[in-house]
Amino acid sequence: MMNQLSSFFSRLGRSRVFWLCVVVMIALAVRSGAMEFTVADQAAQDRWAIILFGEMRLELPIILAIFASMFLGGEYDGGAIRNKLIVGCARWRVYSAALVTVSAVAVGLALLYAGVAAVLCWLAHGPMPDPSRLPVYLAAVLLVCVAWSALFTALGMNCIRPSVSIVTCLAVVGITFLICTRFLLAEIIAHDNCPEAALSRFFYNLLPIGQGDQLRFIETDSLRYPPEALMPYSAMFIVLTTGAGLPLFLRKDLK
């Protein structure tokens, strides 16, 4: 397993798409932070939450979808994955190493964005008034990043063409976004405590888009779950997507 991780991470350092994603995340953080200097008449606590977690709802998944598709697709194009299997590496080890690598990049990008944005937010609004809830929110956000990574790894490891993989990953992000915002959330609001609302709430909490939407604000209301309640859904999503992607890869013909 360690040899597989070392191989993936060594290629990661030479990946142009990885460094491009790093630049894009820094640019997004600088853009969001610069906007904070023009914001007035809003509570500092709300501003801190929005700038730290706002981009995690849609922008980060899109960037991560592009990275995972291009990086894993490059592993196929270069023959690295096939070579690992030829020399006798277990398929589950290769898949696990890919998942850990993509997850590490997702967490790293999220922390990079939050770090740059936090510096600019501090300059604009001063220290966060009440940081007591920040660690648990950040932990929940990072777990959502791993959930996205599990999904994109499942798709990327089972698609040898980067072009097809990237279209599929982006389409999944767009479809889940529409499902969460146009259907599930509407059902939750319209039916309140009815069984339909309970089922819609379950899927809204399960999908990373829904989780990210609820984690954009520190304060919760009737439509948002606290991060402690969302973490089990993230873990469930990781198990489900890996449970679907790994068996497909184990049976995949790479000749």
GROMACS .gro file of C-alpha atoms in nm:
model
  255
    1MET     CA    1   0.000   0.000   0.000
    2MET     CA    2   0.279   0.244   0.090
    3ASN     CA    3   0.452   0.175  -0.242
    4GLN     CA    4   0.132   0.256  -0.429
    5LEU     CA    5   0.084   0.578  -0.233
    6SER     CA    6   0.444   0.679  -0.297
    7SER     CA    7   0.395   0.622  -0.668
    8PHE     CA    8   0.075   0.828  -0.684
    9PHE     CA    9   0.216   1.114  -0.479
   10SER     CA   10   0.539   1.125  -0.681
   11ARG     CA   11   0.333   1.165  -0.997
   12LEU     CA   12   0.117   1.422  -0.820
   13GLY     CA   13   0.410   1.658  -0.779
   14ARG     CA   14   0.467   1.649  -1.155
   15SER     CA   15   0.101   1.691  -1.242
   16ARG     CA   16   0.025   2.017  -1.421
   17VAL     CA   17  -0.346   1.984  -1.351
   18PHE     CA   18  -0.275   1.963  -0.978
   19TRP     CA   19  -0.074   2.284  -0.975
   20LEU     CA   20  -0.335   2.453  -1.191
   21CYS     CA   21  -0.602   2.357  -0.936
   22VAL     CA   22  -0.382   2.504  -0.660
   23VAL     CA   23  -0.357   2.833  -0.850
   24VAL     CA   24  -0.731   2.842  -0.914
   25MET     CA   25  -0.811   2.781  -0.546
   26ILE     CA   26  -0.577   3.061  -0.440
   27ALA     CA   27  -0.739   3.290  -0.697
   28LEU     CA   28  -1.086   3.205  -0.566
   29ALA     CA   29  -0.975   3.271  -0.208
   30VAL     CA   30  -0.820   3.605  -0.303
   31ARG     CA   31  -1.132   3.703  -0.495
   32SER     CA   32  -1.360   3.615  -0.205
   33GLY     CA   33  -1.130   3.782   0.047
   34ALA     CA   34  -1.102   4.099  -0.159
   35MET     CA   35  -1.480   4.126  -0.172
   36GLU     CA   36  -1.493   4.129   0.208
   37PHE     CA   37  -1.340   4.476   0.212
   38THR     CA   38  -1.652   4.608   0.035
   39VAL     CA   39  -1.905   4.429   0.257
   40ALA     CA   40  -2.086   4.637   0.517
   41ASP     CA   41  -2.377   4.601   0.758
   42GLN     CA   42  -2.336   4.225   0.804
   43ALA     CA   43  -2.240   4.038   1.117
   44ALA     CA   44  -1.873   3.941   1.125
   45GLN     CA   45  -1.963   3.588   1.234
   46ASP     CA   46  -2.177   3.535   0.923
   47ARG     CA   47  -1.907   3.679   0.699
   48TRP     CA   48  -1.644   3.445   0.843
   49ALA     CA   49  -1.864   3.141   0.784
   50ILE     CA   50  -1.950   3.242   0.429
   51ILE     CA   51  -1.593   3.311   0.322
   52LEU     CA   52  -1.453   2.995   0.483
   53PHE     CA   53  -1.712   2.750   0.355
   54GLY     CA   54  -1.901   2.922   0.073
   55GLU     CA   55  -1.685   2.790  -0.211
   56MET     CA   56  -1.713   2.434  -0.078
   57ARG     CA   57  -2.068   2.400  -0.204
   58LEU     CA   58  -2.006   2.397  -0.579
   59GLU     CA   59  -1.674   2.550  -0.683
   60LEU     CA   60  -1.450   2.302  -0.502
   61PRO     CA   61  -1.643   1.995  -0.631
   62ILE     CA   62  -1.605   2.123  -0.988
   63ILE     CA   63  -1.231   2.179  -0.945
   64LEU     CA   64  -1.190   1.842  -0.776
   65ALA     CA   65  -1.389   1.669  -1.052
   66ILE     CA   66  -1.152   1.813  -1.312
   67PHE     CA   67  -0.844   1.719  -1.110
   68ALA     CA   68  -0.953   1.361  -1.036
   69SER     CA   69  -1.059   1.297  -1.395
   70MET     CA   70  -0.739   1.435  -1.549
   71PHE     CA   71  -0.503   1.289  -1.289
   72LEU     CA   72  -0.648   0.937  -1.287
   73GLY     CA   73  -0.697   0.952  -1.662
   74GLY     CA   74  -0.330   1.043  -1.696
   75GLU     CA   75  -0.243   0.738  -1.488
   76TYR     CA   76  -0.429   0.527  -1.744
   77ASP     CA   77  -0.282   0.706  -2.046
   78GLY     CA   78   0.070   0.668  -1.913
   79GLY     CA   79   0.015   0.301  -1.841
   80ALA     CA   80   0.093   0.344  -1.470
   81ILE     CA   81  -0.218   0.168  -1.342
   82ARG     CA   82  -0.186  -0.119  -1.589
   83ASN     CA   83   0.183  -0.159  -1.503
   84LYS     CA   84   0.102  -0.180  -1.133
   85LEU     CA   85  -0.138  -0.467  -1.201
   86ILE     CA   86   0.104  -0.645  -1.434
   87VAL     CA   87   0.371  -0.665  -1.164
   88GLY     CA   88   0.120  -0.819  -0.924
   89CYS     CA   89  -0.013  -0.529  -0.721
   90ALA     CA   90  -0.355  -0.608  -0.575
   91ARG     CA   91  -0.631  -0.411  -0.741
   92TRP     CA   92  -0.783  -0.306  -0.411
   93ARG     CA   93  -0.448  -0.158  -0.307
   94VAL     CA   94  -0.423   0.043  -0.629
   95TYR     CA   95  -0.780   0.168  -0.587
   96SER     CA   96  -0.725   0.253  -0.221
   97ALA     CA   97  -0.407   0.444  -0.301
   98ALA     CA   98  -0.591   0.643  -0.568
   99LEU     CA   99  -0.869   0.724  -0.321
  100VAL     CA  100  -0.623   0.839  -0.054
  101THR     CA  101  -0.438   1.055  -0.307
  102VAL     CA  102  -0.749   1.225  -0.441
  103SER     CA  103  -0.881   1.273  -0.085
  104ALA     CA  104  -0.551   1.426   0.028
  105VAL     CA  105  -0.565   1.672  -0.262
  106ALA     CA  106  -0.927   1.760  -0.182
  107VAL     CA  107  -0.847   1.825   0.183
  108GLY     CA  108  -0.535   2.019   0.090
  109LEU     CA  109  -0.722   2.241  -0.157
  110ALA     CA  110  -0.997   2.308   0.099
  111LEU     CA  111  -0.744   2.403   0.368
  112LEU     CA  112  -0.549   2.617   0.123
  113TYR     CA  113  -0.860   2.810   0.026
  114ALA     CA  114  -0.973   2.849   0.388
  115GLY     CA  115  -0.627   2.963   0.499
  116VAL     CA  116  -0.588   3.234   0.237
  117ALA     CA  117  -0.948   3.347   0.275
  118ALA     CA  118  -0.919   3.355   0.655
  119VAL     CA  119  -0.621   3.593   0.640
  120LEU     CA  120  -0.811   3.834   0.417
  121CYS     CA  121  -1.129   3.802   0.624
  122TRP     CA  122  -0.930   3.879   0.938
  123LEU     CA  123  -0.790   4.192   0.775
  124ALA     CA  124  -1.140   4.300   0.670
  125HIS     CA  125  -1.344   4.212   0.980
  126GLY     CA  126  -1.101   4.128   1.257
  127PRO     CA  127  -1.094   3.798   1.449
  128MET     CA  128  -1.393   3.565   1.436
  129PRO     CA  129  -1.620   3.665   1.728
  130ASP     CA  130  -1.693   3.307   1.838
  131PRO     CA  131  -1.454   3.042   1.697
  132SER     CA  132  -1.573   2.767   1.932
  133ARG     CA  133  -1.775   2.592   1.661
  134LEU     CA  134  -1.519   2.638   1.387
  135PRO     CA  135  -1.322   2.311   1.439
  136VAL     CA  136  -1.627   2.087   1.412
  137TYR     CA  137  -1.753   2.274   1.106
  138LEU     CA  138  -1.412   2.248   0.942
  139ALA     CA  139  -1.398   1.876   1.019
  140ALA     CA  140  -1.740   1.829   0.859
  141VAL     CA  141  -1.633   2.026   0.551
  142LEU     CA  142  -1.320   1.816   0.510
  143LEU     CA  143  -1.525   1.498   0.541
  144VAL     CA  144  -1.750   1.628   0.262
  145CYS     CA  145  -1.433   1.675   0.055
  146VAL     CA  146  -1.349   1.309   0.112
  147ALA     CA  147  -1.704   1.216   0.011
  148TRP     CA  148  -1.656   1.399  -0.320
  149SER     CA  149  -1.320   1.227  -0.359
  150ALA     CA  150  -1.478   0.884  -0.311
  151LEU     CA  151  -1.731   0.962  -0.584
  152PHE     CA  152  -1.476   1.096  -0.834
  153THR     CA  153  -1.236   0.811  -0.761
  154ALA     CA  154  -1.512   0.559  -0.829
  155LEU     CA  155  -1.587   0.728  -1.160
  156GLY     CA  156  -1.226   0.799  -1.259
  157MET     CA  157  -1.088   0.455  -1.179
  158ASN     CA  158  -1.357   0.291  -1.390
  159CYS     CA  159  -1.318   0.515  -1.693
  160ILE     CA  160  -0.989   0.499  -1.884
  161ARG     CA  161  -1.061   0.801  -2.107
  162PRO     CA  162  -1.002   1.137  -1.932
  163SER     CA  163  -1.242   1.320  -2.163
  164VAL     CA  164  -1.528   1.084  -2.083
  165SER     CA  165  -1.438   1.082  -1.715
  166ILE     CA  166  -1.436   1.460  -1.681
  167VAL     CA  167  -1.769   1.499  -1.860
  168THR     CA  168  -1.921   1.229  -1.639
  169CYS     CA  169  -1.789   1.380  -1.316
  170LEU     CA  170  -1.904   1.731  -1.404
  171ALA     CA  171  -2.242   1.600  -1.515
  172VAL     CA  172  -2.283   1.421  -1.181
  173VAL     CA  173  -2.200   1.743  -0.996
  174GLY     CA  174  -2.451   1.939  -1.203
  175ILE     CA  175  -2.725   1.677  -1.171
  176THR     CA  176  -2.688   1.642  -0.796
  177PHE     CA  177  -2.686   2.022  -0.762
  178LEU     CA  178  -3.015   2.047  -0.952
  179ILE     CA  179  -3.167   1.760  -0.757
  180CYS     CA  180  -3.075   1.916  -0.424
  181THR     CA  181  -3.167   2.277  -0.500
  182ARG     CA  182  -3.465   2.235  -0.732
  183PHE     CA  183  -3.631   1.922  -0.595
  184LEU     CA  184  -3.518   1.797  -0.254
  185LEU     CA  185  -3.500   2.135  -0.084
  186ALA     CA  186  -3.836   2.234  -0.234
  187GLU     CA  187  -3.992   1.914  -0.104
  188ILE     CA  188  -3.851   1.975   0.243
  189ILE     CA  189  -3.994   2.327   0.253
  190ALA     CA  190  -4.330   2.237   0.098
  191HIS     CA  191  -4.416   1.928   0.300
  192ASP     CA  192  -4.246   2.012   0.630
  193ASN     CA  193  -4.283   1.703   0.852
  194CYS     CA  194  -4.459   1.476   0.604
  195PRO     CA  195  -4.301   1.142   0.502
  196GLU     CA  196  -4.209   1.296   0.166
  197ALA     CA  197  -4.011   1.563   0.344
  198ALA     CA  198  -3.835   1.305   0.563
  199LEU     CA  199  -3.723   1.108   0.257
  200SER     CA  200  -3.615   1.425   0.077
  201ARG     CA  201  -3.425   1.533   0.389
  202PHE     CA  202  -3.240   1.200   0.398
  203PHE     CA  203  -3.114   1.234   0.040
  204TYR     CA  204  -3.042   1.604   0.088
  205ASN     CA  205  -2.821   1.517   0.385
  206LEU     CA  206  -2.665   1.220   0.204
  207LEU     CA  207  -2.555   1.402  -0.112
  208PRO     CA  208  -2.237   1.612  -0.070
  209ILE     CA  209  -2.404   1.908  -0.244
  210GLY     CA  210  -2.672   1.916   0.026
  211GLN     CA  211  -2.415   1.878   0.301
  212GLY     CA  212  -2.203   2.159   0.160
  213ASP     CA  213  -2.507   2.383   0.133
  214GLN     CA  214  -2.585   2.337   0.501
  215LEU     CA  215  -2.225   2.390   0.612
  216ARG     CA  216  -2.195   2.737   0.460
  217PHE     CA  217  -2.325   2.901   0.776
  218ILE     CA  218  -2.221   2.863   1.139
  219GLU     CA  219  -2.569   2.937   1.273
  220THR     CA  220  -2.830   2.671   1.197
  221ASP     CA  221  -3.203   2.701   1.141
  222SER     CA  222  -3.485   2.457   1.075
  223LEU     CA  223  -3.352   2.381   0.724
  224ARG     CA  224  -2.994   2.312   0.831
  225TYR     CA  225  -2.846   2.028   1.031
  226PRO     CA  226  -2.549   2.084   1.263
  227PRO     CA  227  -2.217   1.938   1.143
  228GLU     CA  228  -2.225   1.657   1.400
  229ALA     CA  229  -2.546   1.530   1.242
  230LEU     CA  230  -2.411   1.555   0.886
  231MET     CA  231  -2.087   1.364   0.943
  232PRO     CA  232  -2.253   1.019   0.952
  233TYR     CA  233  -2.417   1.096   0.617
  234SER     CA  234  -2.077   1.181   0.469
  235ALA     CA  235  -1.936   0.855   0.602
  236MET     CA  236  -2.232   0.664   0.458
  237PHE     CA  237  -2.182   0.828   0.118
  238ILE     CA  238  -1.812   0.735   0.120
  239VAL     CA  239  -1.896   0.372   0.199
  240LEU     CA  240  -2.167   0.355  -0.069
  241THR     CA  241  -1.961   0.505  -0.349
  242THR     CA  242  -1.650   0.306  -0.265
  243GLY     CA  243  -1.863  -0.005  -0.229
  244ALA     CA  244  -1.986   0.051  -0.584
  245GLY     CA  245  -1.661   0.170  -0.744
  246LEU     CA  246  -1.418  -0.084  -0.600
  247PRO     CA  247  -1.602  -0.403  -0.715
  248LEU     CA  248  -1.630  -0.255  -1.065
  249PHE     CA  249  -1.256  -0.190  -1.073
  250LEU     CA  250  -1.181  -0.538  -0.942
  251ARG     CA  251  -1.362  -0.686  -1.243
  252LYS     CA  252  -1.252  -0.427  -1.499
  253ASP     CA  253  -1.066  -0.548  -1.808
  254LEU     CA  254  -0.768  -0.316  -1.859
  255LYS     CA  255  -0.612  -0.495  -2.157
   0.00000   0.00000   0.00000
